[in-house]
Short mmCIF file of C-alpha atoms and ligand atoms in Angstrom, two decimals:
data_model
loop_
_atom_site.label_atom_id
_atom_site.label_comp_id
_atom_site.label_asym_id
_atom_site.label_seq_id
_atom_site.Cartn_x
_atom_site.Cartn_y
_atom_site.Cartn_z
CA MET A 1 0.00 0.00 0.00
CA ILE A 2 1.23 3.53 -0.74
CA VAL A 3 0.67 6.29 1.84
CA VAL A 4 1.22 9.93 0.90
CA CYS A 5 2.85 12.05 3.61
CA GLU A 6 0.47 14.85 4.66
CA LYS A 7 3.32 17.31 5.05
CA CYS A 8 5.74 16.80 2.16
CA SER A 9 3.63 14.57 -0.18
CA ASN A 10 6.36 11.93 -0.15
CA ARG A 11 4.98 8.53 -1.27
CA LEU A 12 5.69 5.85 1.33
CA GLN A 13 5.44 2.11 0.71
CA VAL A 14 3.72 0.20 3.57
CA ASP A 15 3.94 -3.58 3.85
CA GLU A 16 0.28 -4.63 4.27
CA SER A 17 1.19 -8.11 5.54
CA ARG A 18 2.39 -6.43 8.75
CA LEU A 19 -1.09 -5.03 9.43
CA THR A 20 -2.60 -7.97 11.28
CA GLY A 21 -5.64 -8.48 13.54
CA SER A 22 -8.51 -6.02 13.81
CA ILE A 23 -6.35 -2.95 13.22
CA LYS A 24 -8.45 0.04 12.06
CA SER A 25 -5.77 2.68 11.67
CA PHE A 26 -2.01 3.09 11.86
CA SER A 27 0.57 5.86 11.69
CA VAL A 28 3.47 6.12 9.29
CA LYS A 29 6.47 8.37 9.96
CA CYS A 30 7.89 9.97 6.84
CA PRO A 31 11.66 9.29 6.67
CA GLY A 32 12.07 12.62 4.81
CA CYS A 33 10.31 15.22 6.98
CA ARG A 34 9.62 13.02 10.10
CA HIS A 35 5.89 13.91 10.02
CA SER A 36 3.47 11.18 11.20
CA THR A 37 0.47 10.48 8.95
CA THR A 38 -2.50 8.48 10.27
CA VAL A 39 -4.16 6.09 7.84
CA PHE A 40 -7.65 4.63 8.37
CA LEU A 41 -8.19 1.25 6.73
CA SER A 42 -11.29 0.30 4.78
CA GLY A 43 -12.24 -2.55 7.08
CA LYS A 44 -14.07 -5.78 6.54
CA ALA A 45 -17.82 -5.98 7.01
CA ARG A 46 -18.84 -5.82 10.64
CA PRO A 47 -22.33 -5.79 12.13
CA VAL A 48 -23.67 -2.42 13.13
CA GLU A 49 -23.22 -1.61 16.78
CA PRO A 50 -26.16 0.03 18.55
CA VAL A 51 -25.93 3.82 18.51
CA SER A 52 -27.53 5.92 21.22
CA VAL A 53 -30.53 7.80 19.85
CA ASN A 54 -29.39 11.36 20.41
CA GLU A 55 -26.29 12.68 22.12
CA ASN A 56 -27.50 16.27 21.70
CA LYS A 57 -24.51 16.90 19.47
CA SER A 58 -26.53 18.11 16.56
CA PRO A 59 -29.19 20.78 16.23
CA VAL A 60 -30.05 19.26 12.83
CA ARG A 61 -33.11 17.03 12.42
CA ALA A 62 -32.06 13.37 12.72
CA GLY A 63 -31.82 11.42 9.51
CA THR A 64 -31.69 14.42 7.15
CA THR A 65 -31.64 12.62 3.83
CA ILE A 66 -29.63 13.97 0.89
CA VAL A 67 -29.77 12.53 -2.62
CA ILE A 68 -26.86 13.19 -4.99
CA THR A 69 -28.41 13.19 -8.44
CA ASN A 70 -27.86 14.11 -12.08
CA GLN A 71 -28.95 12.06 -15.08
CA LYS A 72 -25.56 12.76 -16.63
CA GLY A 73 -22.74 10.30 -15.83
CA GLY A 74 -19.24 11.35 -14.80
CA VAL A 75 -20.22 14.55 -12.95
CA ALA A 76 -18.86 13.32 -9.56
CA LYS A 77 -22.05 11.97 -7.97
CA THR A 78 -20.20 9.01 -6.45
CA SER A 79 -17.11 11.05 -5.52
CA THR A 80 -19.35 13.65 -3.84
CA SER A 81 -21.35 11.00 -1.94
CA LEU A 82 -18.16 9.46 -0.54
CA ASN A 83 -16.25 12.63 0.27
CA LEU A 84 -19.20 14.61 1.59
CA GLY A 85 -20.15 11.57 3.68
CA LEU A 86 -16.72 11.36 5.29
CA SER A 87 -16.54 15.16 5.71
CA LEU A 88 -19.83 15.11 7.66
CA ALA A 89 -18.58 12.16 9.73
CA LEU A 90 -15.37 14.07 10.50
CA SER A 91 -17.63 16.93 11.65
CA GLU A 92 -18.92 14.54 14.35
CA LYS A 93 -22.11 13.63 12.50
CA ARG A 94 -23.42 10.08 12.25
CA VAL A 95 -23.65 9.34 8.55
CA LEU A 96 -25.19 6.54 6.51
CA LEU A 97 -24.08 6.29 2.87
CA ILE A 98 -26.46 4.45 0.56
CA ASP A 99 -25.19 3.03 -2.71
CA PHE A 100 -28.36 3.02 -4.81
CA ASP A 101 -26.67 2.36 -8.13
CA VAL A 102 -26.49 -1.13 -9.64
CA GLN A 103 -22.93 -0.30 -10.80
CA ALA A 104 -21.93 -0.29 -7.10
CA ASN A 105 -19.20 2.30 -7.70
CA LEU A 106 -19.54 3.76 -4.21
CA THR A 107 -19.30 0.31 -2.62
CA ILE A 108 -16.21 -0.51 -4.69
CA SER A 109 -14.67 2.93 -3.98
CA MET A 110 -14.82 2.06 -0.28
CA GLY A 111 -13.05 -1.23 -0.84
CA TYR A 112 -16.02 -3.61 -0.44
CA GLN A 113 -17.06 -6.44 -2.71
CA ASN A 114 -19.58 -9.29 -2.59
CA THR A 115 -21.61 -7.70 0.17
CA THR A 116 -25.33 -7.86 0.79
CA SER A 117 -27.46 -4.98 -0.52
CA PHE A 118 -30.92 -3.46 -0.35
CA HIS A 119 -32.00 -6.33 -2.63
CA ASN A 120 -31.25 -8.81 0.21
CA VAL A 121 -33.19 -6.63 2.65
CA MET A 122 -36.28 -6.60 0.44
CA ASN A 123 -36.10 -10.37 -0.01
CA SER A 124 -35.68 -11.21 3.69
CA ALA A 125 -38.60 -12.09 5.93
CA GLY A 126 -38.51 -9.07 8.27
CA ARG A 127 -37.05 -6.63 5.69
CA ASN A 128 -34.63 -5.58 8.40
CA LEU A 129 -32.38 -2.82 7.05
CA ASP A 130 -29.82 -3.29 9.86
CA SER A 131 -28.90 -6.68 8.45
CA ALA A 132 -27.30 -5.04 5.39
CA LEU A 133 -25.61 -1.99 7.00
CA LEU A 134 -21.82 -2.05 7.31
CA GLN A 135 -19.97 -0.03 9.91
CA THR A 136 -16.94 1.19 7.97
CA SER A 137 -13.52 1.76 9.51
CA TYR A 138 -14.14 5.52 9.32
CA PRO A 139 -15.60 6.64 12.66
CA GLY A 140 -19.23 7.69 12.30
CA LEU A 141 -19.63 6.38 8.75
CA TRP A 142 -21.90 3.46 7.76
CA LEU A 143 -22.65 2.02 4.33
CA LEU A 144 -25.63 0.31 2.76
CA PRO A 145 -23.79 -1.33 -0.16
CA SER A 146 -25.04 -2.21 -3.62
CA ASN A 147 -24.48 -5.25 -5.79
CA LYS A 148 -25.59 -6.41 -9.23
CA ASN A 149 -28.71 -8.14 -7.82
CA MET A 150 -30.15 -4.67 -7.23
CA VAL A 151 -31.34 -4.72 -10.84
CA LEU A 152 -33.87 -7.42 -9.83
CA LEU A 153 -35.52 -4.93 -7.46
CA SER A 154 -36.23 -2.57 -10.32
CA LYS A 155 -37.60 -5.43 -12.45
CA LYS A 156 -39.87 -6.58 -9.63
CA TYR A 157 -41.25 -3.27 -8.39
CA PHE A 158 -40.87 -0.54 -11.05
CA GLY A 159 -44.33 0.77 -12.00
CA LYS A 160 -46.14 -1.21 -9.29
CA ASN A 161 -48.45 0.56 -6.86
CA ASN A 162 -46.48 2.87 -4.50
CA TYR A 163 -43.09 1.66 -5.78
CA GLU A 164 -41.73 5.21 -5.18
CA TYR A 165 -41.95 4.81 -1.39
CA ILE A 166 -40.00 1.54 -0.94
CA LEU A 167 -36.72 3.17 0.24
CA ASP A 168 -38.48 5.91 2.22
CA LYS A 169 -40.42 3.31 4.21
CA ALA A 170 -37.34 1.14 4.84
CA LEU A 171 -35.33 4.18 6.06
CA ASP A 172 -37.94 4.83 8.77
CA GLN A 173 -36.30 1.91 10.62
CA VAL A 174 -32.96 3.75 11.00
CA ARG A 175 -33.51 7.52 10.50
CA GLU A 176 -33.29 8.33 14.21
CA ARG A 177 -29.85 6.77 14.44
CA PHE A 178 -28.18 9.01 11.85
CA ASP A 179 -27.71 12.74 11.48
CA TYR A 180 -27.34 12.44 7.71
CA ILE A 181 -28.24 9.81 5.13
CA ILE A 182 -26.59 10.33 1.73
CA ILE A 183 -27.83 8.46 -1.34
CA ASP A 184 -25.71 7.93 -4.46
CA THR A 185 -27.83 7.37 -7.58
CA PRO A 186 -27.37 6.12 -11.17
CA PRO A 187 -27.14 8.47 -14.18
CA SER A 188 -30.81 8.10 -15.12
CA ILE A 189 -34.21 8.92 -13.70
CA GLU A 190 -35.76 5.51 -13.02
CA PHE A 191 -36.69 3.20 -10.13
CA PHE A 192 -33.66 3.93 -7.92
CA THR A 193 -33.48 7.69 -8.49
CA ILE A 194 -37.23 8.18 -8.04
CA ASN A 195 -37.11 6.18 -4.78
CA ALA A 196 -34.14 8.26 -3.60
CA LEU A 197 -35.87 11.56 -4.48
CA THR A 198 -39.00 10.42 -2.64
CA ALA A 199 -36.99 9.61 0.50
CA SER A 200 -34.95 12.84 0.59
CA ASP A 201 -35.09 16.29 2.20
CA LEU A 202 -32.45 17.73 -0.11
CA ALA A 203 -31.26 16.99 -3.65
CA ILE A 204 -27.71 18.03 -4.53
CA VAL A 205 -27.11 18.25 -8.29
CA PRO A 206 -23.39 18.04 -9.02
CA THR A 207 -22.32 19.46 -12.37
CA GLN A 208 -19.16 20.21 -14.27
CA CYS A 209 -18.80 23.54 -16.02
CA ASP A 210 -19.03 22.24 -19.56
CA TYR A 211 -21.06 23.27 -22.57
CA LEU A 212 -24.23 21.20 -22.00
CA SER A 213 -24.31 21.41 -18.22
CA THR A 214 -26.61 24.44 -17.97
CA HIS A 215 -29.21 22.52 -19.99
CA GLY A 216 -28.72 19.27 -18.02
CA VAL A 217 -28.99 21.00 -14.63
CA GLY A 218 -32.24 22.68 -15.73
CA GLN A 219 -33.70 19.30 -16.67
CA VAL A 220 -32.83 17.71 -13.30
CA LEU A 221 -34.22 20.69 -11.38
CA ASN A 222 -37.48 20.39 -13.35
CA ILE A 223 -37.76 16.70 -12.44
CA ILE A 224 -37.15 17.53 -8.77
CA ASP A 225 -39.91 20.20 -8.99
CA LEU A 226 -42.24 17.54 -10.39
CA ILE A 227 -41.38 15.12 -7.56
CA ARG A 228 -42.01 17.96 -5.06
CA LYS A 229 -45.45 18.63 -6.52
CA LYS A 230 -46.55 15.01 -6.92
CA ILE A 231 -44.79 12.87 -4.29
CA ASN A 232 -42.45 14.61 -1.84
CA PRO A 233 -43.34 18.20 -0.85
CA ARG A 234 -40.35 18.59 1.50
CA ILE A 235 -37.54 18.11 -1.06
CA LYS A 236 -35.29 21.14 -1.74
CA SER A 237 -32.65 21.35 -4.45
CA ARG A 238 -29.12 22.80 -4.68
CA VAL A 239 -26.43 22.86 -7.37
CA LEU A 240 -22.79 21.95 -6.71
CA ILE A 241 -19.98 22.75 -9.16
CA THR A 242 -17.51 19.87 -9.41
CA MET A 243 -14.18 19.35 -11.20
CA TYR A 244 -13.87 23.13 -11.64
CA ASP A 245 -10.86 24.29 -13.61
CA GLU A 246 -10.31 27.95 -12.77
CA ALA A 247 -7.54 28.27 -15.37
CA ALA A 248 -9.98 27.49 -18.20
CA THR A 249 -11.91 30.45 -19.60
CA ALA A 250 -14.79 28.16 -20.70
CA SER A 251 -15.19 26.90 -17.09
CA ARG A 252 -15.35 30.45 -15.76
CA MET A 253 -17.91 31.45 -18.43
CA ILE A 254 -20.21 28.54 -17.64
CA TYR A 255 -19.78 29.04 -13.91
CA THR A 256 -20.98 32.64 -14.34
CA LYS A 257 -23.93 31.46 -16.43
CA LEU A 258 -24.96 28.78 -13.89
CA ASN A 259 -24.69 31.39 -11.13
CA SER A 260 -26.99 33.78 -12.96
CA LEU A 261 -29.53 31.05 -13.83
CA TYR A 262 -29.68 29.41 -10.39
CA SER A 263 -28.36 32.08 -8.04
CA ASP A 264 -30.56 30.99 -5.11
CA LYS A 265 -29.56 27.33 -5.47
CA MET A 266 -25.77 27.42 -5.88
CA TYR A 267 -23.46 26.25 -3.13
CA GLN A 268 -20.71 28.77 -2.42
CA THR A 269 -18.31 25.87 -2.17
CA VAL A 270 -16.85 24.79 -5.50
CA ILE A 271 -15.03 21.47 -5.87
CA PRO A 272 -11.87 21.91 -7.98
CA ARG A 273 -10.52 19.41 -10.48
CA ASP A 274 -7.89 17.58 -8.47
CA GLU A 275 -5.60 14.71 -9.45
CA ARG A 276 -5.37 13.73 -5.78
CA LEU A 277 -9.03 12.65 -5.86
CA ARG A 278 -8.37 10.34 -8.80
CA GLU A 279 -5.34 8.85 -7.04
CA ALA A 280 -7.41 8.36 -3.88
CA GLN A 281 -10.05 6.47 -5.87
CA ILE A 282 -7.41 4.03 -7.11
CA MET A 283 -6.47 3.43 -3.46
CA SER A 284 -10.18 2.88 -2.51
CA MET A 285 -10.02 5.90 -0.23
CA PRO A 286 -11.86 9.19 0.24
CA VAL A 287 -9.53 12.01 -0.83
CA ILE A 288 -9.59 13.57 2.66
CA ASN A 289 -8.11 10.39 4.00
CA TYR A 290 -5.60 9.98 1.20
CA ASP A 291 -4.37 13.57 1.39
CA GLN A 292 -5.91 15.81 4.04
CA LYS A 293 -4.47 18.91 2.46
CA SER A 294 -5.68 18.17 -1.05
CA ARG A 295 -7.63 20.98 -2.72
CA SER A 296 -10.72 18.84 -3.26
CA GLY A 297 -10.56 17.39 0.28
CA ILE A 298 -10.51 20.89 1.79
CA GLN A 299 -13.49 21.91 -0.36
CA TYR A 300 -15.53 18.82 0.56
CA MET A 301 -14.98 19.71 4.24
CA ALA A 302 -16.17 23.27 3.41
CA LEU A 303 -19.26 21.83 1.70
CA ALA A 304 -20.07 19.79 4.83
CA ARG A 305 -19.84 22.99 6.91
CA GLU A 306 -22.06 24.85 4.44
CA ILE A 307 -24.68 22.10 4.57
CA ILE A 308 -24.66 21.92 8.37
CA ALA A 309 -24.89 25.73 8.67
CA GLY A 310 -27.60 25.95 5.99
CA GLN A 311 -29.78 23.48 7.78
CA ARG A 312 -29.60 25.37 11.02
CA ILE A 313 -31.05 28.38 9.21
CA GLU A 314 -33.72 26.56 7.14
N1 LIG B 401 -12.73 16.86 -8.20
C1 LIG B 401 -12.32 15.95 -9.09
N2 LIG B 401 -11.12 16.10 -9.71
C2 LIG B 401 -10.67 15.20 -10.62
N3 LIG B 401 -11.34 14.09 -10.98
C3 LIG B 401 -12.55 13.89 -10.40
C4 LIG B 401 -13.10 14.80 -9.44
N4 LIG B 401 -14.32 14.33 -9.04
C5 LIG B 401 -14.51 13.18 -9.72
N5 LIG B 401 -13.47 12.91 -10.54
C6 LIG B 401 -13.30 11.77 -11.46
O1 LIG B 401 -14.33 11.82 -12.43
C7 LIG B 401 -14.78 10.52 -12.75
C8 LIG B 401 -16.30 10.45 -12.54
O2 LIG B 401 -16.57 10.65 -11.16
P1 LIG B 401 -17.78 9.88 -10.45
O3 LIG B 401 -17.81 10.36 -9.05
O4 LIG B 401 -17.66 8.41 -10.66
O5 LIG B 401 -19.00 10.45 -11.27
P2 LIG B 401 -20.52 9.88 -11.40
O6 LIG B 401 -20.83 9.11 -10.17
O7 LIG B 401 -21.35 11.12 -11.57
O8 LIG B 401 -20.55 9.03 -12.64
C9 LIG B 401 -14.02 9.56 -11.85
O9 LIG B 401 -12.97 8.99 -12.59
C10 LIG B 401 -13.48 10.44 -10.74
O10 LIG B 401 -12.26 9.98 -10.24
MG1 LIG B 402 -21.53 7.10 -9.90
#
């Protein structure tokens, strides 16, 4: 395993065979600058431990549910789910990440494979959501993973009476135990995305600043408006700029345009294009964990603060 020194960015080789037992984290001292970097491991699946209902840590309504959605692929939905999730957990919030995409990119990005999923929950006798939740090695962060069997759920339920409420109803079992529930969705508006929108208080629409993005964002916001009118009156929507390249004139032009079109919906925080995030993904790590001082990691922490502060006001 390669660990990047937080201070001097030196790449350090760690012999994984020496990490035995139930070790969750370890420190590596950089031979160059002598700085110690702590690394949290993506652990194996463990059952969820009971969490006390409310420690009065948070003034935010328990189980605030946030869907990360855009029908366009490659706009950083999965990266935002993972890094916002960890940023909220690092801000002492109890966070459940839900991988609601058959591709299971979020699950894989966290280093898990061959896990149970919401499909297993829906096919079990008691439909007990706890049975599929994994407590990750990141303090405060849980995961409801996905796997390829999830496609069977869509085949079985899509279009049936009240299919939109399946996730919402299941989440009622665990909402009180989490401050935030974050749902990663596929790049299309179908069974999974409609269920996620129905279950959520807030929809975050990540978008790059490219030519067609203003059009695409408008389309997603219209769909969210429709869901608000027909199914879920409490859902709000916000736009998040991702992979922003401030050196590119085209990026700046489209950023200005998005700001003028959706001024009341834009997050102040902008996530920059950052090679560190791509490296972190290869290591199955959130970027904040891979390189705490990375530009994107710092901005995801800022986004978490903006969300927490925003909810106190709303
Ligand atoms: N801030 C960023 N800087 C650089 N690359 C990024 C950034 N955010 C995401 N990416 C890369 O863009 C690609 C698509 O991101 P992903 O989160 O999988 O998008 P989506 O879930 O919308 O399809 C991935 O290869 C990811 O590593
Ligand atoms: Mg994705």
